[in-house]
Amino acid sequence: MVQLDKQQSTEEKILMAAHQIFIDRGMDGARMQDIADAAGINKAMLHYYFRSKEKLYGTIVQHIMSNALPAMFDLLESDLKLKDKLKQFIINYLALIRANPFLPLFILNEMNRHPDKFVKWLPIKNLKVSRFSDQVNEAVSLKLIRPIEPKVLIMNMASMIVFPFIARPMMCVVLKMDKKYFDQLLSQREEQIIDFVISAIYYKN
């Protein structure tokens, strides 16, 4: 049940209600009437603020990305040691996706359907990975880690985190898992991904 604050604006109530329903039911399973009911408004009012489910969905994803993406890149550019930075990146990214499990598939679909439009949503103007790249390259030169392109390292970590959420329906069928057991496995992956990434790139002493 969505807990709404009486002081929230109508738009805030809509976004909060829709966010929770998209998490629970996904894009296809969510109904505008259900979102209106959860927000405590009628459907006509909902359509006044957001003309379609797709527009509402996009607004929520854009809001999530505008907060999450800069935070992830700020972490990569922080003063943390490389190993600590890798661990924290995995922890934060996995927490983001677990809190918004509909996000990866939506991003994948939108990038395939409307790549130019989707890129305009992303707050990428001031994003950079120069400090992270320098750290990785320095660690390679000092023979602390195996040779790897910094951007490939980011892609590898992101792929390990995101793929199960994208392939969830297929994995549940092929591996004969129900949703509850699948979620249990996901809860174990944080430490496993950290161990896998660290073991893959760091030389053993």
PDB file of C-alpha atoms in Angstrom:
ATOM      1  CA  MET A   1       0.000   0.000   0.000  1.00  0.00           C
ATOM      2  CA  VAL A   2       1.385   3.420  -0.975  1.00  0.00           C
ATOM      3  CA  GLN A   3       1.709   5.757   2.013  1.00  0.00           C
ATOM      4  CA  LEU A   4       0.949   9.305   0.906  1.00  0.00           C
ATOM      5  CA  ASP A   5       1.610  12.550   2.769  1.00  0.00           C
ATOM      6  CA  LYS A   6      -1.313  14.974   2.967  1.00  0.00           C
ATOM      7  CA  GLN A   7       1.116  17.835   2.326  1.00  0.00           C
ATOM      8  CA  GLN A   8       2.269  16.394  -0.980  1.00  0.00           C
ATOM      9  CA  SER A   9       1.146  18.034  -4.197  1.00  0.00           C
ATOM     10  CA  THR A  10      -1.112  16.090  -6.553  1.00  0.00           C
ATOM     11  CA  GLU A  11       1.763  15.525  -8.942  1.00  0.00           C
ATOM     12  CA  GLU A  12       3.987  14.194  -6.150  1.00  0.00           C
ATOM     13  CA  LYS A  13       1.223  11.820  -5.058  1.00  0.00           C
ATOM     14  CA  ILE A  14       0.840  10.566  -8.619  1.00  0.00           C
ATOM     15  CA  LEU A  15       4.565   9.990  -9.058  1.00  0.00           C
ATOM     16  CA  MET A  16       4.896   8.185  -5.731  1.00  0.00           C
ATOM     17  CA  ALA A  17       1.894   5.973  -6.404  1.00  0.00           C
ATOM     18  CA  ALA A  18       2.964   5.218  -9.969  1.00  0.00           C
ATOM     19  CA  HIS A  19       6.527   4.435  -8.904  1.00  0.00           C
ATOM     20  CA  GLN A  20       5.325   1.786  -6.458  1.00  0.00           C
ATOM     21  CA  ILE A  21       2.847   0.261  -8.901  1.00  0.00           C
ATOM     22  CA  PHE A  22       5.468   0.087 -11.669  1.00  0.00           C
ATOM     23  CA  ILE A  23       7.788  -1.683  -9.225  1.00  0.00           C
ATOM     24  CA  ASP A  24       5.071  -4.146  -8.218  1.00  0.00           C
ATOM     25  CA  ARG A  25       3.538  -4.813 -11.640  1.00  0.00           C
ATOM     26  CA  GLY A  26       5.915  -3.512 -14.306  1.00  0.00           C
ATOM     27  CA  MET A  27       4.992  -1.301 -17.217  1.00  0.00           C
ATOM     28  CA  ASP A  28       2.584  -3.750 -18.855  1.00  0.00           C
ATOM     29  CA  GLY A  29       0.819  -4.767 -15.643  1.00  0.00           C
ATOM     30  CA  ALA A  30       0.238  -1.233 -14.354  1.00  0.00           C
ATOM     31  CA  ARG A  31      -3.141   0.399 -15.067  1.00  0.00           C
ATOM     32  CA  MET A  32      -3.841   4.108 -15.031  1.00  0.00           C
ATOM     33  CA  GLN A  33      -6.974   3.495 -12.950  1.00  0.00           C
ATOM     34  CA  ASP A  34      -4.913   1.687 -10.311  1.00  0.00           C
ATOM     35  CA  ILE A  35      -2.427   4.559 -10.202  1.00  0.00           C
ATOM     36  CA  ALA A  36      -5.236   7.088  -9.859  1.00  0.00           C
ATOM     37  CA  ASP A  37      -6.805   5.073  -7.035  1.00  0.00           C
ATOM     38  CA  ALA A  38      -3.468   4.780  -5.213  1.00  0.00           C
ATOM     39  CA  ALA A  39      -2.887   8.523  -5.574  1.00  0.00           C
ATOM     40  CA  GLY A  40      -6.368   9.275  -4.240  1.00  0.00           C
ATOM     41  CA  ILE A  41      -7.561  11.062  -7.374  1.00  0.00           C
ATOM     42  CA  ASN A  42      -9.871  10.273 -10.269  1.00  0.00           C
ATOM     43  CA  LYS A  43      -8.626   9.039 -13.619  1.00  0.00           C
ATOM     44  CA  ALA A  44      -9.492  12.306 -15.379  1.00  0.00           C
ATOM     45  CA  MET A  45      -7.220  14.194 -12.992  1.00  0.00           C
ATOM     46  CA  LEU A  46      -4.436  11.697 -13.634  1.00  0.00           C
ATOM     47  CA  HIS A  47      -4.738  12.232 -17.389  1.00  0.00           C
ATOM     48  CA  TYR A  48      -4.692  15.998 -16.824  1.00  0.00           C
ATOM     49  CA  TYR A  49      -1.218  15.685 -15.318  1.00  0.00           C
ATOM     50  CA  PHE A  50       0.038  12.824 -17.475  1.00  0.00           C
ATOM     51  CA  ARG A  51      -1.649  12.112 -20.793  1.00  0.00           C
ATOM     52  CA  SER A  52      -0.533   8.487 -20.989  1.00  0.00           C
ATOM     53  CA  LYS A  53       1.000   5.682 -19.002  1.00  0.00           C
ATOM     54  CA  GLU A  54       4.095   5.911 -21.210  1.00  0.00           C
ATOM     55  CA  LYS A  55       4.574   9.597 -20.380  1.00  0.00           C
ATOM     56  CA  LEU A  56       4.183   8.903 -16.659  1.00  0.00           C
ATOM     57  CA  TYR A  57       6.582   5.980 -16.880  1.00  0.00           C
ATOM     58  CA  GLY A  58       9.130   8.098 -18.713  1.00  0.00           C
ATOM     59  CA  THR A  59       8.850  10.891 -16.158  1.00  0.00           C
ATOM     60  CA  ILE A  60       9.595   8.493 -13.311  1.00  0.00           C
ATOM     61  CA  VAL A  61      12.575   6.937 -15.097  1.00  0.00           C
ATOM     62  CA  GLN A  62      13.931  10.374 -15.987  1.00  0.00           C
ATOM     63  CA  HIS A  63      13.637  11.435 -12.346  1.00  0.00           C
ATOM     64  CA  ILE A  64      15.438   8.310 -11.165  1.00  0.00           C
ATOM     65  CA  MET A  65      18.229   8.705 -13.702  1.00  0.00           C
ATOM     66  CA  SER A  66      18.719  12.411 -13.018  1.00  0.00           C
ATOM     67  CA  ASN A  67      19.450  11.549  -9.387  1.00  0.00           C
ATOM     68  CA  ALA A  68      21.182   8.197  -9.714  1.00  0.00           C
ATOM     69  CA  LEU A  69      23.489   8.690 -12.689  1.00  0.00           C
ATOM     70  CA  PRO A  70      25.398  11.730 -11.376  1.00  0.00           C
ATOM     71  CA  ALA A  71      25.737  10.031  -7.980  1.00  0.00           C
ATOM     72  CA  MET A  72      27.303   6.945  -9.570  1.00  0.00           C
ATOM     73  CA  PHE A  73      29.795   9.021 -11.540  1.00  0.00           C
ATOM     74  CA  ASP A  74      30.590  11.164  -8.502  1.00  0.00           C
ATOM     75  CA  LEU A  75      31.543   7.938  -6.750  1.00  0.00           C
ATOM     76  CA  LEU A  76      33.835   6.926  -9.612  1.00  0.00           C
ATOM     77  CA  GLU A  77      35.527  10.339  -9.468  1.00  0.00           C
ATOM     78  CA  SER A  78      35.826  10.361  -5.667  1.00  0.00           C
ATOM     79  CA  ASP A  79      38.998  10.059  -3.558  1.00  0.00           C
ATOM     80  CA  LEU A  80      38.252   6.467  -2.519  1.00  0.00           C
ATOM     81  CA  LYS A  81      40.913   3.846  -3.123  1.00  0.00           C
ATOM     82  CA  LEU A  82      40.263   1.798  -6.245  1.00  0.00           C
ATOM     83  CA  LYS A  83      39.254  -1.424  -4.492  1.00  0.00           C
ATOM     84  CA  ASP A  84      36.879   0.443  -2.154  1.00  0.00           C
ATOM     85  CA  LYS A  85      35.474   2.329  -5.124  1.00  0.00           C
ATOM     86  CA  LEU A  86      34.717  -0.871  -7.023  1.00  0.00           C
ATOM     87  CA  LYS A  87      32.978  -2.377  -4.001  1.00  0.00           C
ATOM     88  CA  GLN A  88      30.891   0.722  -3.364  1.00  0.00           C
ATOM     89  CA  PHE A  89      29.958   1.063  -7.049  1.00  0.00           C
ATOM     90  CA  ILE A  90      28.604  -2.485  -7.057  1.00  0.00           C
ATOM     91  CA  ILE A  91      26.740  -1.999  -3.770  1.00  0.00           C
ATOM     92  CA  ASN A  92      25.157   1.297  -4.868  1.00  0.00           C
ATOM     93  CA  TYR A  93      24.282   0.171  -8.390  1.00  0.00           C
ATOM     94  CA  LEU A  94      22.715  -3.063  -7.184  1.00  0.00           C
ATOM     95  CA  ALA A  95      20.721  -1.158  -4.544  1.00  0.00           C
ATOM     96  CA  LEU A  96      19.435   1.197  -7.248  1.00  0.00           C
ATOM     97  CA  ILE A  97      18.265  -1.637  -9.501  1.00  0.00           C
ATOM     98  CA  ARG A  98      16.742  -3.660  -6.669  1.00  0.00           C
ATOM     99  CA  ALA A  99      14.759  -0.584  -5.627  1.00  0.00           C
ATOM    100  CA  ASN A 100      13.667  -0.015  -9.245  1.00  0.00           C
ATOM    101  CA  PRO A 101      13.557  -3.470 -10.891  1.00  0.00           C
ATOM    102  CA  PHE A 102      11.563  -2.173 -13.859  1.00  0.00           C
ATOM    103  CA  LEU A 103      14.339   0.256 -14.797  1.00  0.00           C
ATOM    104  CA  PRO A 104      16.765  -1.933 -16.831  1.00  0.00           C
ATOM    105  CA  LEU A 105      14.116  -3.335 -19.194  1.00  0.00           C
ATOM    106  CA  PHE A 106      12.551   0.087 -19.709  1.00  0.00           C
ATOM    107  CA  ILE A 107      15.933   1.603 -20.544  1.00  0.00           C
ATOM    108  CA  LEU A 108      16.720  -1.244 -22.946  1.00  0.00           C
ATOM    109  CA  ASN A 109      13.374  -0.899 -24.723  1.00  0.00           C
ATOM    110  CA  GLU A 110      13.555   2.887 -24.969  1.00  0.00           C
ATOM    111  CA  MET A 111      17.130   2.889 -26.218  1.00  0.00           C
ATOM    112  CA  ASN A 112      16.119   0.491 -28.989  1.00  0.00           C
ATOM    113  CA  ARG A 113      12.871   2.312 -29.868  1.00  0.00           C
ATOM    114  CA  HIS A 114      13.913   5.945 -29.463  1.00  0.00           C
ATOM    115  CA  PRO A 115      17.705   6.166 -28.982  1.00  0.00           C
ATOM    116  CA  ASP A 116      17.998   9.888 -29.779  1.00  0.00           C
ATOM    117  CA  LYS A 117      15.089  10.813 -27.533  1.00  0.00           C
ATOM    118  CA  PHE A 118      16.312   8.639 -24.689  1.00  0.00           C
ATOM    119  CA  VAL A 119      19.826  10.086 -24.715  1.00  0.00           C
ATOM    120  CA  LYS A 120      18.337  13.557 -24.285  1.00  0.00           C
ATOM    121  CA  TRP A 121      16.803  12.389 -20.995  1.00  0.00           C
ATOM    122  CA  LEU A 122      20.163  11.478 -19.519  1.00  0.00           C
ATOM    123  CA  PRO A 123      22.031  14.055 -17.402  1.00  0.00           C
ATOM    124  CA  ILE A 124      25.346  13.301 -19.102  1.00  0.00           C
ATOM    125  CA  LYS A 125      26.667  16.793 -19.803  1.00  0.00           C
ATOM    126  CA  ASN A 126      29.047  16.933 -16.840  1.00  0.00           C
ATOM    127  CA  LEU A 127      29.653  13.225 -16.346  1.00  0.00           C
ATOM    128  CA  LYS A 128      33.218  11.977 -16.602  1.00  0.00           C
ATOM    129  CA  VAL A 129      35.396   9.068 -15.549  1.00  0.00           C
ATOM    130  CA  SER A 130      38.850  10.611 -15.933  1.00  0.00           C
ATOM    131  CA  ARG A 131      39.930  10.113 -12.310  1.00  0.00           C
ATOM    132  CA  PHE A 132      38.661   6.538 -12.294  1.00  0.00           C
ATOM    133  CA  SER A 133      40.472   5.871 -15.572  1.00  0.00           C
ATOM    134  CA  ASP A 134      43.711   7.274 -14.134  1.00  0.00           C
ATOM    135  CA  GLN A 135      43.360   5.055 -11.058  1.00  0.00           C
ATOM    136  CA  VAL A 136      42.808   1.931 -13.126  1.00  0.00           C
ATOM    137  CA  ASN A 137      45.662   2.713 -15.515  1.00  0.00           C
ATOM    138  CA  GLU A 138      48.001   3.463 -12.623  1.00  0.00           C
ATOM    139  CA  ALA A 139      47.075   0.190 -10.918  1.00  0.00           C
ATOM    140  CA  VAL A 140      47.807  -1.634 -14.187  1.00  0.00           C
ATOM    141  CA  SER A 141      51.180   0.087 -14.578  1.00  0.00           C
ATOM    142  CA  LEU A 142      52.112  -0.829 -10.988  1.00  0.00           C
ATOM    143  CA  LYS A 143      51.057  -4.420 -11.709  1.00  0.00           C
ATOM    144  CA  LEU A 144      48.463  -4.342  -8.937  1.00  0.00           C
ATOM    145  CA  ILE A 145      45.712  -5.396 -11.332  1.00  0.00           C
ATOM    146  CA  ARG A 146      45.580  -7.178 -14.659  1.00  0.00           C
ATOM    147  CA  PRO A 147      45.469  -4.999 -17.791  1.00  0.00           C
ATOM    148  CA  ILE A 148      41.932  -3.781 -18.447  1.00  0.00           C
ATOM    149  CA  GLU A 149      40.401  -0.766 -20.152  1.00  0.00           C
ATOM    150  CA  PRO A 150      38.673   1.347 -17.450  1.00  0.00           C
ATOM    151  CA  LYS A 151      35.451   1.666 -19.431  1.00  0.00           C
ATOM    152  CA  VAL A 152      35.365  -2.083 -20.010  1.00  0.00           C
ATOM    153  CA  LEU A 153      35.646  -2.554 -16.247  1.00  0.00           C
ATOM    154  CA  ILE A 154      32.606  -0.316 -15.726  1.00  0.00           C
ATOM    155  CA  MET A 155      30.680  -2.205 -18.411  1.00  0.00           C
ATOM    156  CA  ASN A 156      31.565  -5.557 -16.856  1.00  0.00           C
ATOM    157  CA  MET A 157      30.341  -4.512 -13.423  1.00  0.00           C
ATOM    158  CA  ALA A 158      27.161  -2.961 -14.795  1.00  0.00           C
ATOM    159  CA  SER A 159      26.410  -6.039 -16.918  1.00  0.00           C
ATOM    160  CA  MET A 160      26.705  -8.425 -13.991  1.00  0.00           C
ATOM    161  CA  ILE A 161      24.334  -6.285 -11.976  1.00  0.00           C
ATOM    162  CA  VAL A 162      21.720  -5.508 -14.622  1.00  0.00           C
ATOM    163  CA  PHE A 163      21.423  -8.671 -16.722  1.00  0.00           C
ATOM    164  CA  PRO A 164      19.469 -10.853 -14.233  1.00  0.00           C
ATOM    165  CA  PHE A 165      16.792  -8.176 -13.952  1.00  0.00           C
ATOM    166  CA  ILE A 166      16.436  -7.980 -17.739  1.00  0.00           C
ATOM    167  CA  ALA A 167      16.417 -11.756 -18.200  1.00  0.00           C
ATOM    168  CA  ARG A 168      14.324 -12.504 -15.113  1.00  0.00           C
ATOM    169  CA  PRO A 169      11.254 -14.010 -16.874  1.00  0.00           C
ATOM    170  CA  MET A 170      13.409 -16.287 -19.028  1.00  0.00           C
ATOM    171  CA  MET A 171      15.624 -17.357 -16.133  1.00  0.00           C
ATOM    172  CA  CYS A 172      12.670 -18.225 -13.936  1.00  0.00           C
ATOM    173  CA  VAL A 173      11.273 -20.512 -16.641  1.00  0.00           C
ATOM    174  CA  VAL A 174      14.543 -22.083 -17.822  1.00  0.00           C
ATOM    175  CA  LEU A 175      15.984 -22.587 -14.336  1.00  0.00           C
ATOM    176  CA  LYS A 176      12.591 -23.536 -12.869  1.00  0.00           C
ATOM    177  CA  MET A 177      12.509 -20.872 -10.170  1.00  0.00           C
ATOM    178  CA  ASP A 178       9.604 -19.018  -8.675  1.00  0.00           C
ATOM    179  CA  LYS A 179       9.769 -15.291  -7.961  1.00  0.00           C
ATOM    180  CA  LYS A 180      10.483 -15.775  -4.258  1.00  0.00           C
ATOM    181  CA  TYR A 181      13.480 -18.033  -4.843  1.00  0.00           C
ATOM    182  CA  PHE A 182      14.772 -15.781  -7.615  1.00  0.00           C
ATOM    183  CA  ASP A 183      14.673 -12.829  -5.207  1.00  0.00           C
ATOM    184  CA  GLN A 184      16.555 -14.880  -2.623  1.00  0.00           C
ATOM    185  CA  LEU A 185      19.315 -15.541  -5.131  1.00  0.00           C
ATOM    186  CA  LEU A 186      19.481 -11.876  -6.056  1.00  0.00           C
ATOM    187  CA  SER A 187      19.964 -10.952  -2.409  1.00  0.00           C
ATOM    188  CA  GLN A 188      23.111 -13.116  -2.338  1.00  0.00           C
ATOM    189  CA  ARG A 189      24.699 -11.602  -5.428  1.00  0.00           C
ATOM    190  CA  GLU A 190      26.168  -8.427  -3.907  1.00  0.00           C
ATOM    191  CA  GLU A 191      29.094 -10.129  -2.170  1.00  0.00           C
ATOM    192  CA  GLN A 192      29.452 -12.612  -5.024  1.00  0.00           C
ATOM    193  CA  ILE A 193      29.791  -9.874  -7.639  1.00  0.00           C
ATOM    194  CA  ILE A 194      32.272  -7.974  -5.468  1.00  0.00           C
ATOM    195  CA  ASP A 195      34.382 -11.101  -4.960  1.00  0.00           C
ATOM    196  CA  PHE A 196      34.187 -11.982  -8.644  1.00  0.00           C
ATOM    197  CA  VAL A 197      35.295  -8.537  -9.860  1.00  0.00           C
ATOM    198  CA  ILE A 198      38.094  -8.160  -7.312  1.00  0.00           C
ATOM    199  CA  SER A 199      39.387 -11.702  -7.972  1.00  0.00           C
ATOM    200  CA  ALA A 200      39.200 -11.187 -11.739  1.00  0.00           C
ATOM    201  CA  ILE A 201      41.390  -8.082 -11.901  1.00  0.00           C
ATOM    202  CA  TYR A 202      43.659  -8.116  -8.845  1.00  0.00           C
ATOM    203  CA  TYR A 203      46.782 -10.227  -8.831  1.00  0.00           C
ATOM    204  CA  LYS A 204      46.928 -12.688  -5.961  1.00  0.00           C
ATOM    205  CA  ASN A 205      49.649 -11.978  -3.414  1.00  0.00           C
TER     206      ASN A 205
END
